XYZ file of C-alpha atoms in Angstrom:
322
model
C 0.000 0.000 0.000
C 1.398 3.398 -0.969
C 1.297 6.763 0.659
C -1.971 7.595 -1.000
C -3.628 6.099 2.086
C -1.138 7.198 4.783
C -3.306 6.580 7.826
C -3.796 2.947 7.015
C -0.527 2.368 5.159
C 1.792 3.418 7.991
C -0.075 1.345 10.553
C -0.260 -1.703 8.335
C 3.424 -1.530 7.444
C 4.352 -1.113 11.098
C 2.216 -4.083 12.138
C 3.757 -6.344 9.517
C 7.325 -5.234 10.212
C 7.493 -5.373 14.011
C 9.808 -7.986 15.477
C 10.017 -9.176 19.085
C 13.435 -8.289 20.551
C 12.864 -8.824 24.272
C 11.294 -6.998 27.252
C 8.155 -6.318 25.245
C 9.935 -3.838 22.957
C 9.526 -3.957 19.225
C 11.647 -3.109 16.240
C 10.554 -1.799 12.854
C 12.829 -1.632 9.820
C 12.870 1.842 8.354
C 11.515 2.421 4.865
C 14.083 2.347 2.068
C 12.915 5.826 1.139
C 10.399 8.537 1.860
C 7.267 7.908 3.891
C 4.877 10.058 5.925
C 4.082 9.912 9.593
C 1.720 11.722 11.957
C 2.917 15.141 13.017
C 4.551 15.263 16.436
C 2.582 17.174 19.042
C 3.271 18.191 22.629
C 1.451 15.051 23.800
C 3.349 12.664 21.531
C 6.667 14.246 22.542
C 5.761 13.798 26.215
C 4.823 10.176 25.524
C 8.126 9.473 23.738
C 10.112 10.944 26.619
C 8.131 8.943 29.176
C 8.248 5.626 27.307
C 12.015 5.636 26.838
C 12.218 3.898 30.208
C 9.921 1.089 29.047
C 6.276 0.193 28.291
C 3.487 1.248 30.684
C -0.270 0.708 30.903
C -2.653 3.186 29.320
C -3.786 4.706 32.605
C -0.216 5.505 33.703
C 0.687 6.877 30.286
C -2.353 9.144 29.989
C -1.939 10.337 33.582
C 1.551 11.551 32.727
C 0.992 12.806 29.182
C -2.338 14.559 29.771
C -1.669 15.374 33.432
C -4.904 13.656 34.469
C -4.020 11.667 37.612
C -7.368 9.923 38.070
C -9.625 8.345 35.467
C -11.298 4.995 34.719
C -9.161 2.452 32.900
C -11.627 2.293 29.991
C -11.439 6.061 29.467
C -7.629 5.997 29.624
C -7.493 3.189 27.077
C -9.837 5.059 24.742
C -7.678 8.201 24.993
C -4.470 6.244 24.385
C -5.921 4.667 21.242
C -7.101 8.072 19.987
C -3.697 9.665 20.582
C -1.220 6.932 19.672
C -2.838 4.167 17.585
C -1.528 4.275 14.016
C 1.408 6.486 14.989
C 4.556 4.734 13.754
C 6.497 5.604 16.922
C 4.158 3.773 19.318
C 3.059 0.165 19.718
C 0.490 -1.543 21.931
C 2.075 -4.643 23.408
C 0.376 -8.046 23.663
C -0.217 -7.448 27.376
C -2.009 -4.135 26.667
C 0.845 -1.834 27.650
C 2.071 0.961 25.366
C 5.699 1.201 24.265
C 8.000 2.662 21.630
C 8.822 1.174 18.244
C 12.596 0.898 17.952
C 13.853 1.515 14.458
C 16.508 -0.669 12.879
C 19.231 0.893 10.766
C 19.265 0.387 7.002
C 21.245 -2.551 5.675
C 24.772 -1.352 4.963
C 25.070 -3.395 1.768
C 22.370 -1.594 -0.240
C 23.828 -1.092 -3.701
C 23.523 2.465 -5.041
C 22.565 1.081 -8.439
C 19.711 -0.940 -6.932
C 18.038 1.985 -5.144
C 15.208 4.137 -6.466
C 15.538 7.922 -6.245
C 12.818 10.576 -6.441
C 14.465 13.717 -7.822
C 12.337 16.698 -6.804
C 12.152 20.335 -7.794
C 9.656 22.916 -6.588
C 9.012 26.485 -7.634
C 7.377 28.780 -5.105
C 6.119 32.311 -4.512
C 9.286 33.080 -2.560
C 12.077 31.519 -0.558
C 10.456 31.135 2.877
C 8.435 27.976 3.450
C 7.781 29.046 7.038
C 7.010 32.655 6.106
C 3.885 31.995 4.069
C 5.326 31.271 0.625
C 3.572 28.514 -1.309
C 4.418 26.099 -4.105
C 3.552 27.147 -7.666
C 4.965 24.114 -9.509
C 6.364 20.712 -8.552
C 8.030 17.886 -10.460
C 9.276 14.431 -9.460
C 11.585 12.378 -11.685
C 12.378 8.773 -10.779
C 15.963 7.615 -11.258
C 16.296 3.842 -11.267
C 18.542 1.369 -13.065
C 20.334 4.190 -14.838
C 17.168 5.708 -16.351
C 15.185 8.860 -15.535
C 11.368 8.890 -15.771
C 9.099 11.846 -15.013
C 6.356 10.870 -12.541
C 4.884 14.278 -11.662
C 5.116 17.644 -13.432
C 2.332 20.070 -12.619
C 1.562 23.681 -11.904
C -0.008 24.342 -8.499
C -2.382 27.115 -7.502
C -0.582 28.739 -4.537
C -3.752 30.514 -3.446
C -1.755 33.679 -2.931
C -0.136 36.400 -5.051
C 3.017 35.611 -7.036
C 5.454 38.538 -6.679
C 6.545 40.085 -10.003
C 10.219 39.266 -9.417
C 9.329 35.586 -8.961
C 7.270 35.556 -12.164
C 10.211 37.161 -13.955
C 12.559 34.420 -12.699
C 10.318 31.376 -13.214
C 8.045 32.597 -16.032
C 5.099 31.370 -13.936
C 2.365 33.977 -13.898
C -0.899 34.346 -12.012
C -2.807 33.508 -15.218
C -0.930 30.196 -15.536
C -1.828 28.964 -12.044
C -5.342 30.402 -11.817
C -6.955 27.144 -13.019
C -4.219 24.832 -11.714
C -5.105 22.436 -8.862
C -4.296 23.493 -5.299
C -1.699 21.348 -3.549
C -4.292 19.340 -1.617
C -5.662 17.952 -4.901
C -2.293 16.634 -6.106
C -0.997 15.563 -2.697
C -1.896 11.867 -3.066
C -0.289 11.689 -6.513
C 2.849 13.348 -5.183
C 3.092 11.074 -2.145
C 2.726 8.067 -4.415
C 5.676 9.319 -6.480
C 7.818 9.758 -3.358
C 6.796 6.567 -1.572
C 9.740 4.265 -0.877
C 12.202 6.320 -2.925
C 15.150 8.358 -1.699
C 14.369 12.071 -1.814
C 16.906 13.934 -3.974
C 17.142 17.618 -4.861
C 19.722 20.281 -5.646
C 19.777 22.059 -2.266
C 17.463 19.418 -0.824
C 16.545 21.290 2.359
C 14.729 23.961 0.336
C 12.504 21.516 -1.571
C 11.993 19.288 1.490
C 10.810 22.210 3.622
C 8.287 23.414 1.051
C 6.872 19.939 0.398
C 6.749 19.138 4.093
C 4.804 22.318 4.861
C 2.316 21.671 2.059
C 1.863 18.002 3.000
C 1.379 18.901 6.650
C -1.163 21.542 5.681
C -3.055 19.075 3.463
C -2.879 15.895 5.568
C -1.649 16.751 9.057
C 1.321 14.434 8.494
C 5.004 15.051 7.853
C 7.641 13.637 5.539
C 10.200 11.209 6.896
C 12.924 9.134 5.306
C 16.215 9.312 3.506
C 17.251 12.277 1.416
C 20.270 13.171 -0.678
C 21.432 16.670 -1.573
C 23.254 16.862 -4.898
C 24.968 20.103 -3.785
C 26.607 18.185 -0.917
C 27.544 15.377 -3.284
C 29.104 17.842 -5.733
C 31.211 19.239 -2.893
C 32.684 15.771 -2.344
C 33.171 14.395 -5.845
C 33.808 17.649 -7.747
C 35.841 19.740 -5.293
C 37.497 21.533 -8.189
C 34.282 23.318 -9.185
C 34.320 26.899 -7.956
C 30.510 27.138 -8.054
C 27.946 24.434 -7.325
C 24.759 25.876 -8.810
C 22.739 23.578 -11.048
C 23.823 25.626 -14.077
C 27.511 25.131 -13.365
C 27.271 21.442 -12.476
C 25.125 20.731 -15.540
C 27.642 22.604 -17.719
C 30.466 20.515 -16.244
C 28.694 17.285 -17.207
C 27.380 18.572 -20.539
C 23.748 18.310 -19.379
C 21.275 20.633 -21.092
C 18.553 22.302 -18.987
C 15.540 22.577 -21.253
C 13.491 24.923 -19.034
C 15.587 26.617 -16.358
C 13.730 27.644 -13.183
C 10.751 25.489 -14.150
C 10.148 22.437 -11.977
C 10.091 19.892 -14.789
C 13.195 21.193 -16.557
C 15.239 21.526 -13.378
C 14.164 18.109 -12.057
C 15.117 16.334 -15.296
C 18.484 18.107 -15.356
C 19.115 17.260 -11.685
C 18.241 13.615 -12.389
C 20.803 13.457 -15.188
C 23.366 15.175 -12.987
C 22.619 12.647 -10.227
C 23.415 9.742 -12.535
C 26.802 11.281 -13.352
C 27.497 12.107 -9.697
C 26.767 8.524 -8.655
C 29.168 7.295 -11.337
C 31.852 9.594 -9.939
C 31.034 8.479 -6.389
C 31.591 4.860 -7.413
C 35.015 5.840 -8.710
C 35.601 7.207 -5.198
C 34.861 3.719 -3.824
C 31.151 4.217 -3.049
C 29.246 1.082 -4.027
C 26.573 1.135 -1.297
C 24.393 3.672 0.468
C 26.551 3.261 3.564
C 29.670 4.075 1.533
C 27.998 7.202 0.192
C 27.057 8.401 3.682
C 30.641 7.958 4.840
C 31.821 10.028 1.874
C 29.323 12.799 2.634
C 30.381 13.158 6.277
C 34.117 13.005 5.530
C 36.029 16.324 5.587
C 35.782 18.056 2.234
C 38.987 18.282 0.180
C 40.539 21.740 0.387
C 40.362 23.814 -2.738
C 43.606 25.047 -4.180
C 43.866 28.796 -4.003
C 44.998 30.430 -7.200
C 48.153 32.474 -6.673
C 47.793 35.852 -8.299
C 50.673 38.276 -8.966
C 50.771 41.198 -6.528
C 49.068 44.391 -7.652
C 51.866 46.660 -6.361
C 54.789 47.424 -8.693
C 57.829 45.247 -8.199
C 61.444 46.464 -8.173
C 63.494 45.872 -11.290
C 65.937 43.049 -10.661
C 67.010 42.436 -14.245
C 68.473 44.738 -16.857
C 66.104 44.603 -19.838
C 67.652 47.505 -21.803
C 70.475 45.510 -23.330
């Protein structure tokens, strides 16, 4: 089941994947890629902190989390189910107590060539996902087995004004998005394109933040899972490049960008750049996802500084009149 039914999908996957590891605690293998999970609240954060010491019954848990010291067991159980059932971080044990799901690390031998990547690009009304800017266009391109396939490429009605300077940069005008679907209408399609794939973008934090805000606004859930920033990867495998913008990296690899600053064009170009970056990473000894993570956290090679002649006049030390 994909992310198009997140409430049921996350719970079903968690139920199937839990393994008994002793003391009533459970373990759930993490998804190979992106998934969604319920948004953390003050109550869920309190529950996580409290349950780190071990599982407890519903009455004890609710008394601590909700600061309600006295209530019938049936009421406490009903509240615990309402708050924590279906949340991937909590599990109800066979004896009725509530505990935490302990996540298992990814297998270290995952081959880079065998993984599926969702290369994402978003255009927005501005640069601040937390300041009220909204998505105007989004594209997702799957990279798998050396091929790139576009899964999503659509304009989005941001339901707010697009500043003139943004329209000048992206060529996306108010007329173009007026009849486009709002994000909530394409959310299921987008989540299906991301489901189980590694999230990739050029400056991934930017695209992740915007998508996460829109998904949270539409579903009340948040993105979770592995992501890869091609800017960080460029820093490691192409340390000689003085600039790491998509234009410069694409020029280095001879990749054409058909529609610059449009989601579809940038996503396709980033996908092609990713394929070349992964080839270069393999030449650096990265055959698995674990190898790639070690490369990304290693100290970056120092750039060589170009030595320029001094600007001040130099004394004559050679007779050039002869």
